[in-house]
Coordinates of C-alpha atoms and ligand atoms in Angstrom, one line a residue:
M7 CA -12.7 6.5 23.8
I8 CA -9.2 7.1 22.4
K9 CA -8.5 10.7 21.6
I10 CA -5.9 10.8 18.8
Q11 CA -3.6 13.9 18.6
N12 CA -1.3 15.4 16.0
Y13 CA 2.5 15.0 16.3
I14 CA 4.2 18.3 15.7
N15 CA 7.7 19.3 16.6
G16 CA 8.0 16.3 19.0
E17 CA 4.8 17.1 20.9
L18 CA 1.3 15.5 20.8
V19 CA -1.1 18.3 20.2
A20 CA -4.8 19.0 19.5
P21 CA -5.9 20.5 16.2
Q22 CA -6.1 24.2 16.3
N23 CA -9.7 24.3 15.2
G24 CA -10.7 21.9 18.0
L25 CA -12.5 19.6 15.5
Y26 CA -12.4 15.8 15.5
L27 CA -13.5 13.0 13.2
D28 CA -15.1 9.8 14.5
S29 CA -13.1 6.6 13.8
F30 CA -15.0 3.4 13.6
N31 CA -14.2 -0.2 14.4
P32 CA -15.5 -1.8 11.2
A33 CA -16.1 -5.2 12.9
T34 CA -18.6 -3.7 15.4
G35 CA -19.7 -0.6 13.6
Q36 CA -19.0 1.4 16.7
V37 CA -16.9 4.6 17.2
H38 CA -13.8 3.6 19.0
A39 CA -11.6 6.7 18.6
Q40 CA -11.6 10.3 17.5
A41 CA -8.9 11.9 15.4
P42 CA -8.1 15.5 14.6
D43 CA -9.9 17.0 11.6
S44 CA -6.9 19.2 11.0
G45 CA -6.8 22.3 8.9
R46 CA -4.3 24.4 7.1
Q47 CA -2.9 26.0 10.2
D48 CA -1.9 22.6 11.6
V49 CA -0.2 21.6 8.4
D50 CA 1.6 25.0 8.3
E51 CA 2.9 24.5 11.8
A52 CA 4.1 20.9 11.0
V53 CA 5.9 22.1 7.9
Q54 CA 7.5 24.9 9.8
A55 CA 8.7 22.4 12.4
A56 CA 10.1 20.1 9.7
Q57 CA 11.9 23.0 8.1
N58 CA 13.4 24.0 11.4
A59 CA 14.6 20.5 12.1
F60 CA 16.0 19.9 8.6
P61 CA 19.5 21.5 8.9
D62 CA 20.5 19.3 11.9
W63 CA 18.7 16.1 10.7
S64 CA 20.1 16.3 7.2
R65 CA 23.7 17.0 8.5
C66 CA 23.9 14.3 11.1
S67 CA 25.6 11.2 9.8
A68 CA 23.7 8.4 8.0
R69 CA 24.7 6.2 10.9
T70 CA 23.1 8.4 13.4
R71 CA 19.8 8.5 11.5
A72 CA 20.0 4.8 11.0
G73 CA 20.3 4.4 14.8
Y74 CA 17.1 6.3 15.4
L75 CA 15.3 4.1 12.8
R76 CA 16.5 1.0 14.4
K77 CA 15.4 2.2 17.8
I78 CA 11.9 2.8 16.4
A79 CA 11.9 -0.7 14.8
D80 CA 12.8 -2.2 18.2
L81 CA 10.0 -0.4 19.9
I82 CA 7.5 -1.4 17.2
E83 CA 8.5 -5.0 17.7
R84 CA 8.2 -4.7 21.5
Q85 CA 4.7 -3.3 21.1
L86 CA 3.6 -5.9 18.6
P87 CA 0.5 -7.0 20.6
Q88 CA -0.9 -3.4 21.2
L89 CA -0.1 -2.3 17.6
S90 CA -1.7 -5.4 16.1
E91 CA -4.9 -5.0 18.2
A92 CA -5.1 -1.3 17.2
E93 CA -4.6 -2.1 13.5
S94 CA -7.3 -4.8 13.5
A95 CA -9.7 -2.7 15.5
D96 CA -9.2 0.3 13.2
N97 CA -9.3 -1.5 9.9
G98 CA -11.4 -4.7 10.4
K99 CA -8.6 -7.0 9.3
P100 CA -8.0 -10.3 11.2
L101 CA -5.9 -9.8 14.2
Q102 CA -3.6 -12.6 13.1
L103 CA -2.9 -10.8 9.8
A104 CA -2.0 -7.6 11.6
R105 CA 0.2 -9.6 14.0
E106 CA 1.9 -11.6 11.2
V107 CA 2.1 -9.2 8.4
D108 CA 1.2 -5.5 9.0
I109 CA 3.2 -4.7 12.1
P110 CA 6.3 -6.9 11.5
R111 CA 6.5 -5.3 8.1
A112 CA 6.3 -1.8 9.7
A113 CA 9.3 -2.6 11.8
A114 CA 11.1 -4.2 8.8
N115 CA 10.6 -1.0 6.8
F116 CA 12.5 1.0 9.4
R117 CA 15.2 -1.7 9.8
Y118 CA 15.6 -2.1 6.1
F119 CA 16.1 1.6 5.3
A120 CA 18.4 2.0 8.3
S121 CA 20.7 -0.5 6.5
A122 CA 20.0 0.8 3.0
I123 CA 21.1 4.3 3.8
E124 CA 24.4 3.0 5.2
Q125 CA 24.9 1.1 1.9
F126 CA 23.7 3.8 -0.4
S127 CA 26.3 5.2 -2.8
S128 CA 26.4 7.4 -5.8
E129 CA 28.1 7.2 -9.2
S130 CA 31.2 8.9 -10.6
H131 CA 32.0 9.5 -14.2
F132 CA 35.7 9.6 -15.3
M133 CA 36.6 11.8 -18.3
E134 CA 39.8 10.4 -19.7
G135 CA 42.6 12.9 -19.4
Q136 CA 40.2 15.8 -18.5
G137 CA 38.6 15.4 -15.2
I138 CA 36.1 13.6 -13.1
N139 CA 32.4 13.9 -12.2
Y140 CA 30.8 12.7 -9.1
T141 CA 27.2 12.7 -8.1
L142 CA 26.1 14.1 -4.7
R143 CA 22.7 12.9 -3.5
R144 CA 21.3 15.4 -1.1
P145 CA 18.0 15.3 0.8
I146 CA 15.2 17.4 -0.6
G147 CA 14.0 19.2 2.5
V148 CA 10.5 18.6 3.7
A149 CA 8.8 15.5 2.3
G150 CA 5.0 15.0 2.3
C151 CA 3.9 11.4 2.8
I152 CA 0.2 10.5 2.3
S153 CA -1.0 7.0 2.8
P154 CA -4.2 4.9 2.6
W155 CA -6.3 2.8 4.9
N156 CA -5.8 -0.7 3.7
L157 CA -2.3 -1.4 5.2
P158 CA -2.2 1.6 7.5
L159 CA 1.1 1.4 9.4
Y160 CA 2.8 -0.8 6.8
L161 CA 2.4 1.7 4.0
L162 CA 2.9 4.8 6.2
T163 CA 6.3 3.5 7.4
W164 CA 7.2 2.4 3.9
K165 CA 7.3 6.1 3.0
I166 CA 8.5 7.7 6.3
A167 CA 11.5 5.4 6.8
P168 CA 13.3 6.1 3.5
A169 CA 12.4 9.8 3.6
L170 CA 14.0 10.1 7.1
A171 CA 16.9 7.8 6.3
A172 CA 17.8 10.0 3.3
G173 CA 17.9 13.0 5.6
N174 CA 14.6 14.7 4.9
C175 CA 12.2 15.9 7.5
V176 CA 8.7 14.6 7.1
V177 CA 5.1 15.7 7.4
A178 CA 2.9 12.6 7.1
K179 CA -0.8 12.4 6.7
P180 CA -2.3 8.9 7.3
S181 CA -5.7 8.0 6.1
E182 CA -8.5 9.6 8.2
I183 CA -10.3 6.2 8.1
T184 CA -7.5 4.4 10.0
P185 CA -5.6 6.9 12.1
L186 CA -4.8 4.8 15.2
T187 CA -1.5 3.1 14.6
A188 CA 0.0 6.4 13.2
F189 CA -0.8 7.9 16.6
L190 CA 0.9 5.0 18.4
L191 CA 3.9 5.5 16.1
A192 CA 4.1 9.1 17.2
Q193 CA 4.2 7.9 20.8
I194 CA 6.9 5.5 19.8
C195 CA 9.0 8.2 18.1
R196 CA 8.8 10.2 21.3
E197 CA 10.0 7.2 23.3
A198 CA 12.8 6.8 20.8
E199 CA 13.7 10.4 21.3
L200 CA 13.6 11.2 17.6
P201 CA 14.7 14.8 17.3
A202 CA 11.7 17.2 17.4
G203 CA 10.4 18.1 14.0
A204 CA 12.2 15.3 12.0
L205 CA 8.8 13.5 11.7
N206 CA 5.4 15.2 12.1
I207 CA 2.1 13.4 11.7
I208 CA -1.1 15.4 10.9
H209 CA -4.5 13.7 11.0
G210 CA -7.4 14.8 8.9
R211 CA -9.3 14.6 5.7
G212 CA -7.8 14.4 2.2
E213 CA -9.6 17.5 0.9
T214 CA -8.5 19.7 3.8
A215 CA -5.3 18.5 5.6
G216 CA -4.1 16.5 2.5
E217 CA -4.7 19.3 0.1
A218 CA -2.9 21.8 2.4
L219 CA 0.1 19.5 2.5
V220 CA 0.1 19.0 -1.2
R221 CA -0.2 22.7 -1.9
H222 CA 2.3 23.9 0.7
P223 CA 5.1 25.7 -1.1
Q224 CA 7.8 24.5 1.3
V225 CA 7.0 20.8 0.7
G226 CA 9.5 19.7 -1.9
C227 CA 8.4 16.2 -2.7
L228 CA 5.2 14.1 -2.3
S229 CA 5.0 10.4 -1.9
F230 CA 1.4 9.2 -2.2
T231 CA -0.3 5.9 -2.1
G232 CA -4.0 5.7 -2.7
G233 CA -6.7 5.9 -5.4
T234 CA -5.9 6.7 -9.0
Q235 CA -8.3 9.7 -9.0
T236 CA -6.7 11.2 -6.0
G237 CA -3.3 10.6 -7.5
A238 CA -4.3 12.5 -10.6
Q239 CA -5.5 15.4 -8.5
I240 CA -2.2 15.5 -6.5
A241 CA -0.2 15.3 -9.8
G242 CA -2.2 18.3 -11.1
R243 CA -1.4 20.4 -8.0
A244 CA 2.2 19.4 -7.8
A245 CA 3.2 19.9 -11.4
P246 CA 3.0 23.8 -11.6
A247 CA 5.1 24.0 -8.4
F248 CA 7.6 21.5 -9.8
K249 CA 7.4 19.2 -6.9
K250 CA 8.8 15.7 -7.2
I251 CA 6.1 13.1 -7.0
S252 CA 5.9 9.3 -6.5
L253 CA 2.4 7.9 -6.9
E254 CA 1.4 4.3 -6.0
L255 CA -2.2 4.0 -7.2
G256 CA -4.9 1.5 -7.9
G257 CA -4.8 -1.9 -9.6
K258 CA -7.0 -4.6 -11.2
N259 CA -4.4 -7.3 -11.3
P260 CA -4.6 -10.4 -13.5
N261 CA -3.8 -13.9 -12.3
L262 CA -2.9 -16.2 -15.2
I263 CA -3.1 -19.9 -14.5
F264 CA -1.8 -22.4 -17.0
A265 CA -2.7 -26.1 -17.0
D266 CA 0.9 -27.1 -16.3
C267 CA 1.1 -25.3 -13.0
N268 CA 1.8 -26.8 -9.6
Y269 CA -1.9 -27.2 -8.9
R270 CA -2.0 -27.5 -5.2
Q271 CA 0.3 -24.6 -4.6
M272 CA -1.6 -22.5 -7.1
L273 CA -4.9 -23.2 -5.5
E274 CA -3.7 -22.3 -2.0
T275 CA -2.0 -19.1 -3.1
T276 CA -4.8 -18.0 -5.3
L277 CA -7.1 -18.1 -2.3
H278 CA -4.7 -15.6 -0.6
S279 CA -4.1 -13.5 -3.6
S280 CA -7.9 -13.1 -4.1
F281 CA -9.1 -12.6 -0.5
A282 CA -6.3 -11.6 1.8
N283 CA -7.2 -8.5 3.8
Q284 CA -10.7 -8.9 2.4
G285 CA -9.4 -8.3 -1.0
Q286 CA -8.3 -4.8 0.0
I287 CA -4.7 -5.0 -1.2
C288 CA -3.7 -3.1 -4.3
L289 CA -1.8 -6.2 -5.3
C290 CA -4.7 -8.7 -5.1
G291 CA -5.3 -10.7 -8.3
S292 CA -8.9 -10.0 -9.0
R293 CA -9.1 -11.1 -12.6
I294 CA -8.4 -14.8 -12.8
Y295 CA -7.7 -16.3 -16.2
V296 CA -7.5 -20.1 -16.4
E297 CA -6.3 -22.3 -19.3
E298 CA -9.4 -23.9 -20.9
T299 CA -8.2 -27.5 -20.2
L300 CA -7.9 -26.8 -16.5
Y301 CA -10.9 -24.5 -16.2
K302 CA -13.6 -27.0 -15.1
K303 CA -11.5 -28.5 -12.4
F304 CA -10.3 -25.2 -11.1
R305 CA -13.8 -23.7 -11.0
H306 CA -15.0 -26.7 -9.0
D307 CA -12.1 -26.8 -6.5
F308 CA -11.7 -23.0 -6.1
V309 CA -15.4 -22.4 -5.5
A310 CA -15.5 -25.2 -2.9
R311 CA -12.5 -23.7 -1.1
V312 CA -13.9 -20.2 -1.2
K313 CA -17.2 -21.5 0.3
S314 CA -15.2 -22.9 3.2
L315 CA -13.5 -19.6 4.1
K316 CA -14.6 -18.2 7.4
V317 CA -15.8 -14.6 7.6
G318 CA -16.3 -13.1 11.0
D319 CA -15.0 -11.5 14.2
P320 CA -11.4 -10.4 13.4
L321 CA -10.3 -11.4 16.9
R322 CA -11.1 -15.0 16.2
A323 CA -9.5 -17.5 13.8
V324 CA -11.1 -16.3 10.6
H325 CA -10.0 -15.9 7.0
L326 CA -11.8 -12.7 6.4
G327 CA -12.6 -9.9 8.8
A328 CA -14.7 -6.8 8.1
V329 CA -14.3 -4.4 5.2
V330 CA -13.1 -1.0 6.2
S331 CA -16.3 1.1 6.3
K332 CA -20.1 1.0 5.6
A333 CA -19.5 3.2 2.5
H334 CA -16.9 0.7 1.2
Q335 CA -19.2 -2.3 1.9
E336 CA -21.9 -0.5 -0.1
K337 CA -19.5 0.2 -2.9
I338 CA -18.5 -3.5 -3.1
L339 CA -22.1 -4.7 -3.1
A340 CA -23.0 -2.2 -5.8
Y341 CA -20.2 -3.6 -8.0
I342 CA -21.5 -7.1 -7.4
E343 CA -24.9 -6.0 -8.6
L344 CA -23.3 -4.3 -11.6
A345 CA -21.4 -7.4 -12.5
K346 CA -24.8 -9.3 -12.5
Q347 CA -26.3 -6.7 -14.8
E348 CA -23.3 -7.0 -17.0
G349 CA -23.8 -10.7 -17.5
G350 CA -21.8 -12.2 -14.7
A351 CA -23.1 -15.2 -12.7
I352 CA -22.3 -15.4 -8.9
L353 CA -20.8 -18.8 -8.2
T354 CA -20.5 -18.1 -4.5
G355 CA -20.8 -15.1 -2.1
G356 CA -22.3 -12.0 -3.6
K357 CA -23.8 -10.6 -0.5
A358 CA -23.1 -9.0 2.9
V359 CA -22.6 -11.4 5.8
R360 CA -24.2 -11.0 9.2
V361 CA -22.0 -12.0 12.1
E362 CA -23.6 -12.7 15.5
G363 CA -22.6 -11.3 18.8
R364 CA -20.3 -8.3 19.3
C365 CA -20.0 -8.0 15.5
A366 CA -23.7 -7.8 14.7
D367 CA -23.4 -4.3 13.4
G368 CA -20.1 -4.8 11.6
W369 CA -19.5 -4.5 7.8
F370 CA -18.7 -7.9 6.3
V371 CA -18.9 -9.2 2.7
A372 CA -18.8 -12.8 1.6
P373 CA -15.9 -13.8 -0.6
T374 CA -17.3 -13.7 -4.1
V375 CA -16.5 -15.5 -7.3
I376 CA -18.1 -14.3 -10.6
E377 CA -18.1 -16.2 -13.9
G378 CA -19.1 -15.2 -17.4
L379 CA -18.4 -11.5 -17.1
P380 CA -16.9 -10.2 -20.4
N381 CA -13.5 -8.8 -20.0
R382 CA -14.3 -5.2 -21.1
R383 CA -17.3 -4.8 -18.7
R384 CA -16.9 -2.3 -15.9
A385 CA -16.8 -4.8 -13.1
N386 CA -13.9 -6.4 -14.8
Q387 CA -12.1 -3.1 -15.5
E388 CA -12.7 -0.9 -12.5
E389 CA -11.1 -1.5 -9.1
I390 CA -13.5 -3.0 -6.6
F391 CA -11.0 -3.3 -3.8
G392 CA -13.0 -6.0 -2.0
P393 CA -13.3 -9.8 -1.7
V394 CA -14.5 -10.2 -5.3
V395 CA -12.9 -12.0 -8.2
T396 CA -13.9 -13.0 -11.7
I397 CA -12.9 -16.2 -13.4
Q398 CA -12.7 -16.9 -17.1
P399 CA -11.1 -19.5 -19.4
F400 CA -8.5 -18.8 -22.1
K401 CA -7.3 -20.9 -25.0
S402 CA -3.8 -19.8 -25.8
E403 CA -0.9 -18.0 -24.3
S404 CA -1.4 -14.9 -26.5
E405 CA -5.1 -14.7 -25.6
A406 CA -4.1 -14.9 -21.9
V407 CA -1.6 -12.0 -22.3
N408 CA -4.1 -9.9 -24.3
L409 CA -6.8 -10.4 -21.6
A410 CA -4.4 -9.5 -18.9
N411 CA -3.1 -6.4 -20.6
Q412 CA -6.6 -5.2 -21.5
S413 CA -6.8 -2.8 -18.5
Q414 CA -6.1 0.8 -17.7
Y415 CA -4.1 -0.5 -14.7
G416 CA -0.7 -2.1 -14.6
L417 CA 0.4 -2.7 -11.0
A418 CA 1.0 -6.4 -10.5
A419 CA 0.4 -9.7 -12.3
I420 CA 0.5 -13.3 -11.2
L421 CA 1.5 -16.2 -13.4
W422 CA 1.3 -19.9 -12.7
T423 CA 3.2 -22.3 -15.0
E424 CA 6.0 -24.8 -14.6
N425 CA 7.2 -24.0 -18.1
L426 CA 10.3 -21.9 -17.6
S427 CA 10.4 -20.4 -21.1
R428 CA 6.8 -19.5 -21.0
A429 CA 7.3 -17.8 -17.6
H430 CA 10.0 -15.6 -18.9
R431 CA 8.2 -14.9 -22.2
I432 CA 5.0 -13.9 -20.5
A433 CA 6.7 -11.9 -17.7
E434 CA 8.3 -9.8 -20.3
R435 CA 5.0 -9.1 -22.2
L436 CA 2.8 -8.3 -19.2
Q437 CA 2.1 -4.6 -18.7
A438 CA 2.8 -4.5 -15.0
G439 CA 5.4 -3.1 -12.5
I440 CA 5.6 -6.4 -10.7
V441 CA 5.2 -10.0 -12.0
W442 CA 5.0 -12.8 -9.5
V443 CA 5.7 -16.2 -11.0
N444 CA 4.4 -19.2 -9.0
C445 CA 3.9 -17.0 -5.9
W446 CA 2.2 -13.9 -4.6
M447 CA 3.4 -11.1 -2.2
L448 CA 6.8 -12.6 -1.9
R449 CA 8.5 -9.3 -1.1
D450 CA 12.2 -8.4 -1.1
L451 CA 12.4 -4.8 0.1
R452 CA 15.4 -4.1 -2.1
T453 CA 13.4 -4.5 -5.3
P454 CA 11.7 -1.6 -7.2
F455 CA 8.0 -1.4 -6.4
G456 CA 5.3 0.4 -8.4
G457 CA 3.0 0.4 -11.3
V458 CA 2.6 1.4 -15.0
K459 CA -0.3 3.0 -16.8
N460 CA -2.9 4.3 -14.3
S461 CA -1.3 2.4 -11.4
G462 CA 1.2 5.1 -10.8
V463 CA 4.4 7.0 -11.5
G464 CA 7.8 6.2 -10.0
R465 CA 9.1 3.4 -7.9
E466 CA 9.4 2.8 -4.2
G467 CA 11.6 0.2 -2.5
G468 CA 15.3 -0.3 -2.2
F469 CA 17.6 2.4 -3.6
E470 CA 14.8 3.6 -5.8
A471 CA 13.1 5.1 -2.7
L472 CA 16.4 6.7 -1.6
R473 CA 16.9 8.2 -5.1
F474 CA 13.3 9.6 -5.0
F475 CA 13.9 11.2 -1.6
T476 CA 17.2 12.9 -2.8
E477 CA 18.3 15.3 -5.5
A478 CA 21.3 14.3 -7.6
K479 CA 23.9 17.0 -8.1
N480 CA 26.8 16.5 -10.5
V481 CA 30.2 17.9 -9.4
C482 CA 32.6 18.2 -12.3
I483 CA 36.3 18.7 -11.5
R484 CA 38.8 19.5 -14.2
Y485 CA 42.3 18.2 -13.8
Ligands
NAD22 P1 -7.7 7.6 -1.3 O1 -7.1 8.1 -2.5 O2 -9.1 8.0 -1.0 O3 -6.9 8.2 0.0 C1 -5.5 8.0 0.2 C2 -5.0 9.1 1.1 O4 -5.0 10.3 0.3 C3 -5.7 9.4 2.3 O5 -4.8 9.7 3.4 C4 -6.6 10.5 2.0 O6 -7.0 11.3 3.1 C5 -5.7 11.3 1.1 N1 -6.4 12.2 0.2 C6 -7.6 12.1 -0.4 N2 -7.8 13.2 -1.2 C7 -6.7 14.0 -1.2 C8 -6.4 15.2 -1.8 N3 -7.2 15.8 -2.6 N4 -5.2 15.7 -1.5 C9 -4.3 15.1 -0.7 N5 -4.6 13.9 -0.1 C10 -5.8 13.4 -0.3 O7 -7.4 6.1 -1.2 P2 -7.9 5.0 -0.1 O8 -9.4 4.8 -0.4 O9 -7.5 5.4 1.2 O10 -7.0 3.7 -0.5 C11 -7.4 2.8 -1.5 C12 -6.7 3.0 -2.8 O11 -5.3 2.9 -2.6 C13 -7.0 1.9 -3.8 O12 -7.2 2.5 -5.0 C14 -5.7 1.1 -3.8 O13 -5.5 0.3 -4.9 C15 -4.7 2.1 -3.5 N6 -3.5 1.5 -3.0 C16 -2.4 1.4 -3.8 C17 -1.2 0.9 -3.4 C18 0.0 0.8 -4.3 O14 1.1 0.5 -3.8 N7 -0.1 1.0 -5.6 C19 -1.2 0.3 -2.1 C20 -2.3 0.4 -1.3 C21 -3.4 1.0 -1.8

């Protein structure tokens, strides 16, 4: 049994209350680790350590900080097998996915922001004959970073890396459901000899450790990725204290398929955008709209391909592993039942999958395709966050855009067409922070990332993240 510890002031320490939470391997249903159920005292201690470390960390050169980030990236790459196994065991995702996507991306996050901070610059505004202004961008102080369970190390490092690069000290709280790789990252930071207190990682529940971090008066900014309801709570707590917030929240993303698309590529990618990571990616395209003239063919081919996807032991060559918890499995299955009551017909899937052998007690759900569900029904409007998609036909471009935009969310959208004018026209009209044309999850870390409407506030990625983790100060000099 792995006993996870907090990382405070450079040390691995037990929670002060002595309490631990069980952490399950979703593929086997067995407890495989225990993580601190930290309380306010642990958070206080971590914030104090971060505050103490701030003067030195913020004043050392960007190059020095970048050097530490690159060292951490090197160590993540060196420990790729262990980290991938831990991520797969903690989350239920196929080992291959962790090895090819999650862990390499965690290293890339550190490496990217190491370079970005060396390239970061600020503006100057010249006032003819009078003087000059320049903008200083200084770190905020202590940054709170809170991350979810679906891409545990990938999303945790996506926040930590820019916060540290910009000169902040960090108190991070990973999801209590998937704490393992954050613990391994703490060990890596010790190996990299990251200065004590620059990064602190507190494990625990949202309503205790998370709340304490959000409410802590010395935490100047909060970067959060998770559910929309949690984001609203955090925004409510942060506003009266005037904390800067960045919120990356839920999605219910449309996938618009036109008859003139590159069919083979579309079909292949749509399988991924629907079911990668068991559909537990905020960017998955769960509402699929297909031009009427293509609909019958798509329905036939897509359902046949979905039926051939392998669900099973994440350590084997499977397309889908386990969903993250029993509670989450129940939530997904309840939404499938709701979709049926709301008029949807199940074309394939629609149930839990029993996997023989070591995974007999694991939590698996068959990839599910639903047809005939009206757009405004709950199962087409609320985030299911599982391997469930709905398909429906559309007649015209404007109908497609209306259906896509008929949502409280606005994170990502996917568009398939070979018509260049249409691609530009629709990309502009879609209410989303990210539009992928003829692709999905093609990511350039320099680009702004985030959502509109209930999908969030603010942007991560590239210089946007460095701007978030700094305060701008104008210096005005008269000639
Ligand atoms: P969640 O909101 O339940 O939890 C996210 C994190 O917040 C966890 O670390 C949790 O402990 C913490 N937390 C919970 N309540 C808190 C509180 N009151 N105060 C402070 N912290 C609190 O979300 P989840 O179930 O872990 O993740 C799934 C959600 O995340 C989905 O809605 C998904 O769409 C979203 N998500 C969004 C993005 C994006 O980039 N927009 C990326 C991945 C996941």
